[in-house]
Coordinates of C-alpha atoms in Angstrom, one line a residue:
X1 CA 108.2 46.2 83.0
X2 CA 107.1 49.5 84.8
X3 CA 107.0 52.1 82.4
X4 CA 106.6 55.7 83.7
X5 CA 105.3 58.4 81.2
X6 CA 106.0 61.7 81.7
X7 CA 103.8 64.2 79.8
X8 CA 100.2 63.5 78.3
X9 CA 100.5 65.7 75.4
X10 CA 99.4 63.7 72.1
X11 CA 102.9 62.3 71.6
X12 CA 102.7 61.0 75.5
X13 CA 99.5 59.5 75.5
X14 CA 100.5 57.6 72.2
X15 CA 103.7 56.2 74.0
X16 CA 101.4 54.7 76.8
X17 CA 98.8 53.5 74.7
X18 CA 101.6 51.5 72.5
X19 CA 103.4 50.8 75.8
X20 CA 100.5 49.0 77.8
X21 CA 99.3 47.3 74.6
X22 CA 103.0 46.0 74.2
X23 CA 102.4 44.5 78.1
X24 CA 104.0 47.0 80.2
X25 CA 102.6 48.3 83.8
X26 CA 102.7 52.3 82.2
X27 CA 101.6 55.4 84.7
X28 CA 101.8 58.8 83.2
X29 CA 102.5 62.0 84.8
X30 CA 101.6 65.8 83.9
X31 CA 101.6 69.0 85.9
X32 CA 97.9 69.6 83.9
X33 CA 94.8 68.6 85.0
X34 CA 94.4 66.2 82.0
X35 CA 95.3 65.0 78.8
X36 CA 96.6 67.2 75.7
X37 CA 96.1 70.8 77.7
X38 CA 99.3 72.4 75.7
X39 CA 100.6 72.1 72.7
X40 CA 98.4 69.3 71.7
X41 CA 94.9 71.4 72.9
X42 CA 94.4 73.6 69.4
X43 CA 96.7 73.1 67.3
X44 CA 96.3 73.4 63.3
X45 CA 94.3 69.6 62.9
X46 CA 96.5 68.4 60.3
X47 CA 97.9 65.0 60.3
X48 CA 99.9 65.6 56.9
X49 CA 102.5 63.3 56.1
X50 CA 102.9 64.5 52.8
X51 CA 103.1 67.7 54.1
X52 CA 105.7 67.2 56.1
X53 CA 108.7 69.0 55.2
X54 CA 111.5 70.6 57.5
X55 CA 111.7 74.7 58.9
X56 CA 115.3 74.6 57.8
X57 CA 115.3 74.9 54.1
X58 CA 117.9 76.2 51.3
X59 CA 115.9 79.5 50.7
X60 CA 115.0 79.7 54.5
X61 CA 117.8 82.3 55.5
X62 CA 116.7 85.0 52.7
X63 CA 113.2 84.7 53.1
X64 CA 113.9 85.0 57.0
X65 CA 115.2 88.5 56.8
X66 CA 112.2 89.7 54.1
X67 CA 109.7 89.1 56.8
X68 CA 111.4 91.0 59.3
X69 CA 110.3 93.8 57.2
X70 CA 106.2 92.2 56.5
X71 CA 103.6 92.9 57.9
X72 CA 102.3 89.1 58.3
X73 CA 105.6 87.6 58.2
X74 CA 105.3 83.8 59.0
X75 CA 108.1 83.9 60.8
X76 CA 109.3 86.2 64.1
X77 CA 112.3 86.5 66.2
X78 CA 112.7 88.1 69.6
X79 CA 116.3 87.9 70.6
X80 CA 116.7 87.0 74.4
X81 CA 118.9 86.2 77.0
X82 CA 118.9 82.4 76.7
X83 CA 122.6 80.9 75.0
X84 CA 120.2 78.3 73.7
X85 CA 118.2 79.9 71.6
X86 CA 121.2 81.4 69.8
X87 CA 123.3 77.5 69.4
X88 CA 119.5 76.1 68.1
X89 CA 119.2 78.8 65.3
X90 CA 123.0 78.7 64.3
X91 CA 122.1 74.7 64.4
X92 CA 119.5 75.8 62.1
X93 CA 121.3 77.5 60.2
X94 CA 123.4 74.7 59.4
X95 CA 120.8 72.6 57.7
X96 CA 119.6 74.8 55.8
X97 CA 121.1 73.4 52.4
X98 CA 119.6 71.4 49.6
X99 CA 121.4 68.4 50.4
X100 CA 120.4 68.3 54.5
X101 CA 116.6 69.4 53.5
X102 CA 116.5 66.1 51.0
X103 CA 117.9 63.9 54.1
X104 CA 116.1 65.3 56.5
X105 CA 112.5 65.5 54.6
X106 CA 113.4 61.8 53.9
X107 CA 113.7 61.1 57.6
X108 CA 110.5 62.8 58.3
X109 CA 108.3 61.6 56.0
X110 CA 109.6 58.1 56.6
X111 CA 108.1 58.4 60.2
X112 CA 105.0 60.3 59.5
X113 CA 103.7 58.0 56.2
X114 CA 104.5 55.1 59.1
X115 CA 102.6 56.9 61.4
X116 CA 99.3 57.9 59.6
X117 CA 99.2 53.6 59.0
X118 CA 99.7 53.2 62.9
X119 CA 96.8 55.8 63.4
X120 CA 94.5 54.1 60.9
X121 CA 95.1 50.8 62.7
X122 CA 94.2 52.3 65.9
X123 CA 91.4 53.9 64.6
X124 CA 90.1 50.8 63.6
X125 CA 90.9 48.5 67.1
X126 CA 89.6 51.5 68.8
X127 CA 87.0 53.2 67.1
X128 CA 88.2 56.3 68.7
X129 CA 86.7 59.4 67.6
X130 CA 87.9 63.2 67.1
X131 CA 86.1 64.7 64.1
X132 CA 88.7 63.0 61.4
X133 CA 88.2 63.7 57.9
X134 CA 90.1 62.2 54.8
X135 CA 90.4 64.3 52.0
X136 CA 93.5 65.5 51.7
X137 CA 95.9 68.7 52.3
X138 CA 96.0 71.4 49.9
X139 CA 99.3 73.2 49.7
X140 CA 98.2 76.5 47.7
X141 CA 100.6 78.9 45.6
X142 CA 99.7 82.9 45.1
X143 CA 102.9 82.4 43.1
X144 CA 104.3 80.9 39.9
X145 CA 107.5 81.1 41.8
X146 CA 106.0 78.7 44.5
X147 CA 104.4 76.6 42.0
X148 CA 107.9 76.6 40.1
X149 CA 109.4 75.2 43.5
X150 CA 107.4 72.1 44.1
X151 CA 108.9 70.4 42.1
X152 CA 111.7 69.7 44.9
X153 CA 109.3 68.3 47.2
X154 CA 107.6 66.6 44.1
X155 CA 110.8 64.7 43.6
X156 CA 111.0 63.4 47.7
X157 CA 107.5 62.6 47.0
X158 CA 108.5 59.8 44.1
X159 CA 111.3 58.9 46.1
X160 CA 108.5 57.9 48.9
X161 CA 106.4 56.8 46.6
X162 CA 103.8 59.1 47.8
X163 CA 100.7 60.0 45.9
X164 CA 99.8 63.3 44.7
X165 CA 98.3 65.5 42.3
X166 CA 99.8 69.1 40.6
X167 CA 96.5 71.4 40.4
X168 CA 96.0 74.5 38.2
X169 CA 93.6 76.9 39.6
X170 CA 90.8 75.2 38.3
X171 CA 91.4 71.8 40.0
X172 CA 92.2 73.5 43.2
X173 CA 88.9 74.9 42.7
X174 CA 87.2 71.8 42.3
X175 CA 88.7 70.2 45.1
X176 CA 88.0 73.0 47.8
X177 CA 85.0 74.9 46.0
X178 CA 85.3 77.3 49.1
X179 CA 88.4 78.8 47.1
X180 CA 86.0 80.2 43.8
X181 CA 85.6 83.7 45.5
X182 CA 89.1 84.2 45.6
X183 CA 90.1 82.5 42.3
X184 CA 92.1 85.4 41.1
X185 CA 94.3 85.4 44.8
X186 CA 95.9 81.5 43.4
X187 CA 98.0 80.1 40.6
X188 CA 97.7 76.3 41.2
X189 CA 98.5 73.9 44.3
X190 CA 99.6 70.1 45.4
X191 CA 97.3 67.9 46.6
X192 CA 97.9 65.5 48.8
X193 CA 95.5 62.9 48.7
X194 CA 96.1 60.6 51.9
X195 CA 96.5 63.1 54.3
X196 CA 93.5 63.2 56.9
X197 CA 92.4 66.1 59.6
X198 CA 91.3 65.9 63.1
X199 CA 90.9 67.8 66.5
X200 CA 93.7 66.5 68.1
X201 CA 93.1 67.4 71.3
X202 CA 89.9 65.2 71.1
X203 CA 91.8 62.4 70.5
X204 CA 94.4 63.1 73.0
X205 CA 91.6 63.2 75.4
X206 CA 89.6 60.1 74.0
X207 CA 92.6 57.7 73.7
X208 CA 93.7 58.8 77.1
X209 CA 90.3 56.6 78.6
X210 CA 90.9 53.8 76.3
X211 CA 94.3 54.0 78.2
X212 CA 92.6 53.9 81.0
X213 CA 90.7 50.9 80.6
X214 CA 93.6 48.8 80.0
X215 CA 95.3 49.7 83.2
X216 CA 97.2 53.1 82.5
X217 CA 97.6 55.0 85.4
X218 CA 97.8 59.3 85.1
X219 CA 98.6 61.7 88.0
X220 CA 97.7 65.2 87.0
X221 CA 98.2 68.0 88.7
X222 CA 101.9 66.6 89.5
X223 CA 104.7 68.8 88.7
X224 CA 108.1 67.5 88.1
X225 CA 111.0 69.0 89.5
X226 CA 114.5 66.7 88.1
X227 CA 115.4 63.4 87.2
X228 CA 117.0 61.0 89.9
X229 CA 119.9 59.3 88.6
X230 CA 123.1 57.4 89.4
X231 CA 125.3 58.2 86.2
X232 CA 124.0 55.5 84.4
X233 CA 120.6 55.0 85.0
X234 CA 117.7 56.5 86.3
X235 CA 116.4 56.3 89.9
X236 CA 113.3 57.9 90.2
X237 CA 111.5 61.5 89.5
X238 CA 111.1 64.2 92.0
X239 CA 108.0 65.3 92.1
X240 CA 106.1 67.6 94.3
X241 CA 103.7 64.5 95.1
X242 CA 106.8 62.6 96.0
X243 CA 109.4 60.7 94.2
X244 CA 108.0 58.3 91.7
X245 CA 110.0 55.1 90.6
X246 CA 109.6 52.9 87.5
X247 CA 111.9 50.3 85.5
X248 CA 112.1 52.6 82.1
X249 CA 111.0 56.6 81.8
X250 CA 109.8 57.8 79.3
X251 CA 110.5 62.0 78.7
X252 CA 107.5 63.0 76.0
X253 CA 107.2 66.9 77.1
X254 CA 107.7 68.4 74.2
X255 CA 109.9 71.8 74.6
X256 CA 110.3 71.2 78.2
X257 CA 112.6 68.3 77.7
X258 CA 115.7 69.8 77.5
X259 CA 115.6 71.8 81.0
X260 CA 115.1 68.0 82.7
X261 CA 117.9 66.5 80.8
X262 CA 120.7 69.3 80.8
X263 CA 121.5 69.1 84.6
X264 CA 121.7 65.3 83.5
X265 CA 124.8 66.5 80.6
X266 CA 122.4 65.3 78.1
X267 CA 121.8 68.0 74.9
X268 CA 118.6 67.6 73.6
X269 CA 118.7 70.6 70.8
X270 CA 114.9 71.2 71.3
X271 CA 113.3 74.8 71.1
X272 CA 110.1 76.2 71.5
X273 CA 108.6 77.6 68.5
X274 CA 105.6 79.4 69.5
X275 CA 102.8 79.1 67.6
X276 CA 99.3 80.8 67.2
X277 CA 95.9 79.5 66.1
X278 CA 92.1 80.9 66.0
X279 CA 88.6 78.5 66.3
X280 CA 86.0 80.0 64.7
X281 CA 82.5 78.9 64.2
X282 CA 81.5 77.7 60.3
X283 CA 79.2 80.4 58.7
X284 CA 78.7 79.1 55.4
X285 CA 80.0 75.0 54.4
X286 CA 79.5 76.3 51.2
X287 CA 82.2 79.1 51.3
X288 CA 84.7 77.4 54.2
X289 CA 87.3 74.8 53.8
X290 CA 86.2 71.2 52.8
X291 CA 89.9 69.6 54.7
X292 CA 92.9 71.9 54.9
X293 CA 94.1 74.0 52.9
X294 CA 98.1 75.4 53.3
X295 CA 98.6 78.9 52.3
X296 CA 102.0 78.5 51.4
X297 CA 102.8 82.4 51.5
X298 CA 101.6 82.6 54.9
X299 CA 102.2 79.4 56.3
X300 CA 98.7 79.2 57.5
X301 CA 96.5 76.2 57.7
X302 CA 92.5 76.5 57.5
X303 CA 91.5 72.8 58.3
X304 CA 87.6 71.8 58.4
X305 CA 86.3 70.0 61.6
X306 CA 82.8 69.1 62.1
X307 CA 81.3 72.7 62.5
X308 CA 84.4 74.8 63.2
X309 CA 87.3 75.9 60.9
X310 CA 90.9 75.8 62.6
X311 CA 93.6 78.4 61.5
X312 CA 97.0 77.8 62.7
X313 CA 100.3 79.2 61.7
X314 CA 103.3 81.3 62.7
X315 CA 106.5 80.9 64.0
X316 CA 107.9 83.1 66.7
X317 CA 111.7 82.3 68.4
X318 CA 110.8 84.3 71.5
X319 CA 111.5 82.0 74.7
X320 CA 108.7 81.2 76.8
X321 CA 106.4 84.0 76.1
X322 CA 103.2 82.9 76.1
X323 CA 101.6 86.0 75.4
X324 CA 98.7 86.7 72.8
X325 CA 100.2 89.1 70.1
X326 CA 97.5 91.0 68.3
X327 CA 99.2 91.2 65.3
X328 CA 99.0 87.7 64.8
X329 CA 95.7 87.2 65.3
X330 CA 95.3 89.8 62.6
X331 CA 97.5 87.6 59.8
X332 CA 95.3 84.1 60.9
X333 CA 91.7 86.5 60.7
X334 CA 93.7 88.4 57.2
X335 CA 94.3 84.6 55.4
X336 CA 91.5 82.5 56.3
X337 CA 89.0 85.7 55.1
X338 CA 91.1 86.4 52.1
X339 CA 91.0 82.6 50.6
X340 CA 87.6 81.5 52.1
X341 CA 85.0 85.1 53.0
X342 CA 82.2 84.5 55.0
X343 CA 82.9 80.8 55.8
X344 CA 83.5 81.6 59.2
X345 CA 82.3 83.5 62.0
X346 CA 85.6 85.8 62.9
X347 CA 83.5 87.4 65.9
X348 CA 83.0 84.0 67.5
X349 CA 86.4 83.1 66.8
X350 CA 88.7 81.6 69.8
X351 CA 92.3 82.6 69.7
X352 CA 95.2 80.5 71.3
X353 CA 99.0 80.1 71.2
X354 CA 101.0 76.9 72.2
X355 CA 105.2 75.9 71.8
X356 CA 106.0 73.4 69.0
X357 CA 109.0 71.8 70.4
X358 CA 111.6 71.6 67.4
X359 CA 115.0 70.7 66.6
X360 CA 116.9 72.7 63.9
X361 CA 116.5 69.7 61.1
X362 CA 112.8 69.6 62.0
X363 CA 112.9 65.6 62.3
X364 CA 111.7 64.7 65.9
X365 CA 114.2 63.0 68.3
X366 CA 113.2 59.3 69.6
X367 CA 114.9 56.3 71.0
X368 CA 117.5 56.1 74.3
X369 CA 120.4 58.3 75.5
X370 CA 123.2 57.8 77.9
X371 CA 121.3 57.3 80.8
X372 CA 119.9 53.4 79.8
X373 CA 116.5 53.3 81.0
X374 CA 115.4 57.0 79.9
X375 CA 113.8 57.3 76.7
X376 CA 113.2 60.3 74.6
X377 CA 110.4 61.3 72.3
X378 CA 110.2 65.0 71.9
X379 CA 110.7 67.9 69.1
X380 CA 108.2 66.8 66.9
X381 CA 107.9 70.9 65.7
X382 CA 104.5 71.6 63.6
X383 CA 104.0 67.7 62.8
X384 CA 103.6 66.3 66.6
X385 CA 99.8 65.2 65.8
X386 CA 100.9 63.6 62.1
X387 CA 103.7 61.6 63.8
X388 CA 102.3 61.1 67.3
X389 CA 100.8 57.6 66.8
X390 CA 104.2 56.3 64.7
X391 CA 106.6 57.6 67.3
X392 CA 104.5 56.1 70.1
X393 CA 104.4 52.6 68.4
X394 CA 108.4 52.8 67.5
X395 CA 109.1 54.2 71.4
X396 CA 107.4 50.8 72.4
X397 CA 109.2 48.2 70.4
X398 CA 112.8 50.2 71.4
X399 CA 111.4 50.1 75.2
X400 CA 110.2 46.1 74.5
X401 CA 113.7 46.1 73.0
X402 CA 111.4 44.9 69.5
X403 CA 112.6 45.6 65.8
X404 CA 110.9 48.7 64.6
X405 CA 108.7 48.5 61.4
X406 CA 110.7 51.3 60.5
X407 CA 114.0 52.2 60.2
X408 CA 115.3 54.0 63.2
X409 CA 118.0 56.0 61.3
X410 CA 118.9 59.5 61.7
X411 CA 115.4 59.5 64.5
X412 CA 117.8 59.0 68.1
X413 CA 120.0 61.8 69.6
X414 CA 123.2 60.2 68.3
X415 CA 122.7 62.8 65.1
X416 CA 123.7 65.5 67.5
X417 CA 126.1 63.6 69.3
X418 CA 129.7 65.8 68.9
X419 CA 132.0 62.5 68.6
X420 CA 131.9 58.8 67.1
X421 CA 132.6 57.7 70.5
X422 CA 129.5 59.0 72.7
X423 CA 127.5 58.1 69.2
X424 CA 128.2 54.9 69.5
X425 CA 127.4 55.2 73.3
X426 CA 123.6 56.6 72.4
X427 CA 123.6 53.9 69.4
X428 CA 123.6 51.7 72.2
X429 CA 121.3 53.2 74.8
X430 CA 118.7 52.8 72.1
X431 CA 119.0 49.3 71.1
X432 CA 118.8 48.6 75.1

């Protein structure tokens, strides 16, 4: 079968990989000049499947309208002229209970402990390479009101059967020693043992060759303009290097998805949560991170490559804006020098800003839709490099029509689907 990619972000580049190992003739096509250029290029290096936990949560709302009034507020909304930003927050909104968060957290975690298997098993077929560590994610409390709350996720945790230890300040100390000059800042943290680390846009780049070399074919620099179809399947993709055909499609552009698919009458609730990161230059391995480290306060990551420390966080609602706010490069340069002074090199720090694309219950969307040969993997939010290799692998055996390895519940657009009828339509789609 002739699969045709479109987008060569990290969650793209999986879905070929998996696709041409499964036997499918698989071209991918991006408007960059190569692979992982967006939202995959520097983003916070954590593959955290432990750590992965929806946006939406029951104390969400409150704490939403305290930052409005912080100075490094995790969180930031611009209101603007786009309908759609207003039906994803309300959508938000929504799932931001006890009882959606469990089900939703469930969902996710489901997919990303899957997908940290799928990316050890590459790693090993492949010997790929992209600065991974393994030892763990640190989620740190300032508070005993944070530490209190754990115990929530601690209880999904069991339910997963996923490992993990409760530090006091001492055994977070002892885990990342970088953390003893600012002893006095933390009351404890969860460890998360199996989590690993990695540049991902090194991978992206480095399993886009081994793609390559099993017959993958990539045409960069091709913008897409809309999706040919005949109201039940599609034809082809206009592009401005012509119109390119394939047996199945495959739409991984993160938060550029939806504009392809609504002149289509397909609603893919996916938004573009910008976020922000620095690269700076390790100063001291003594006094920087040792894997990452989650300020939970902030909702900043510091995660350890080779010789550079990555700091990613924040969460604006602002569109398209692709700006570089001051400000919060101020809140990324304020955490990582509060928990871990002079590990890095602020003045040789690199500061960047991509869109997570995210759907209001934070669990990504994958499988088919009413067209039956267009396949969806987008709005993978914060977690796109922790579930990238998982989604890929499950996009393949829906394409191959395969059973999963996972379940495939609550992960297909049919959660969003208004009626039991058109449900039952997407249900379909996705098995076929």
């Amino acid at each position: 079968m002739q699969v045709l990619v479109l987008g060569s972000g990290v969650i793209g580049i999986t879905s070929a990989w998996y696709m041409a190992r499964a036997g499918h003739q698989v071209s991918v096509i991006d408007r960059q000049p190569g692979a992982g250029l967006e939202t995959s290029f520097a983003n916070a290096g954590m593959i955290s499947p432990g750590y992965s936990s929806p946006w939406a949560a029951p104390r969400v709302p409150l704490k939403a309208v305290k930052w409005m009034l912080a100075k490094h507020a995790p969180l930031a909304i611009t209101p603007t002229a786009d309908p759609h930003q207003y039906r994803w927050m309300m959508r938000m909104l929504g799932n931001c209970t006890q009882a959606r968060y469990a089900v939703n957290k469930g969902r996710m975690m489901r997919l990303a402990e899957y997908s940290r298997d799928c990316l050890v098993q590459l790693r090993q077929d492949t010997g790929v390479e992209y600065e991974h560590r393994e030892k763990g994610t640190l989620q740190l409390f300032r508070s005993q009101q944070q530490l209190d709350a754990a115990s929530k996720d601690i209880h999904v945790l069991e339910s997963c059967g996923v490992p993990y230890q409760l530090l006091d300040r001492a055994g977070c100390i002892a885990h990342e020693p970088g953390l003893a000059s600012s002893a006095d800042k933390i009351v404890g943290g969860l460890l998360l043992p199996n989590d690993e680390t990695g540049d991902c846009h090194l991978f992206t780049t480095a399993l886009a060759e081994k793609c390559r070399e099993i017959g993958v074919t990539f045409h960069y620099d091709c913008h897409i303009s809309r999706l040919l179809d005949d109201g039940d399947r599609i034809t082809g993709v206009a592009t401005d290097q012509g119109i390119m055909r394939a047996d199945s499609y495959v739409l991984a552009l993160g938060s550029y998805a939806p504009q392809l698919l609504r002149p289509l009458g397909i609603d893919l609730p996916v938004y573009p949560v910008k976020g922000y990161s620095l690269t700076l230059p390790v100063a001291s391995a003594a006094r920087a991170p040792v894997s990452t480290v989650m300020d939970e306060t902030y909702k900043v990551a510091m995660t350890r490559f080779a010789d550079r420390i990555r700091v990613g966080g924040m969460a604006e609602l602002t569109g398209f804006d692709a700006s570089l706010q001051a400000k919060r490069r101020a809140t990324l340069e304020m955490v990582v020098s509060d928990l871990f002074p002079g590990g890095g090199k602020l003045e040789g720090a690199s500061f960047w800003t991509g869109f997570r694309p995210m759907t209001p219950d934070g669990t990504p969307v994958i499988g088919g839709c009413s067209r039956h040969n267009l396949f969806l993997n987008s709005g993978h939010g914060t977690l796109g490099w922790t579930m990238s290799c998982g989604s890929g692998q499950l996009l393949a055996d829906l394409v191959s029509q395969r059973k999963p390895a996972i379940s495939t519940e609550g992960l297909g657009l049919h959660r969003y689907a208004p009626n039991k009828e058109l449900r039952r339509y997407v249900d379909t789609a996705s098995a076929h």
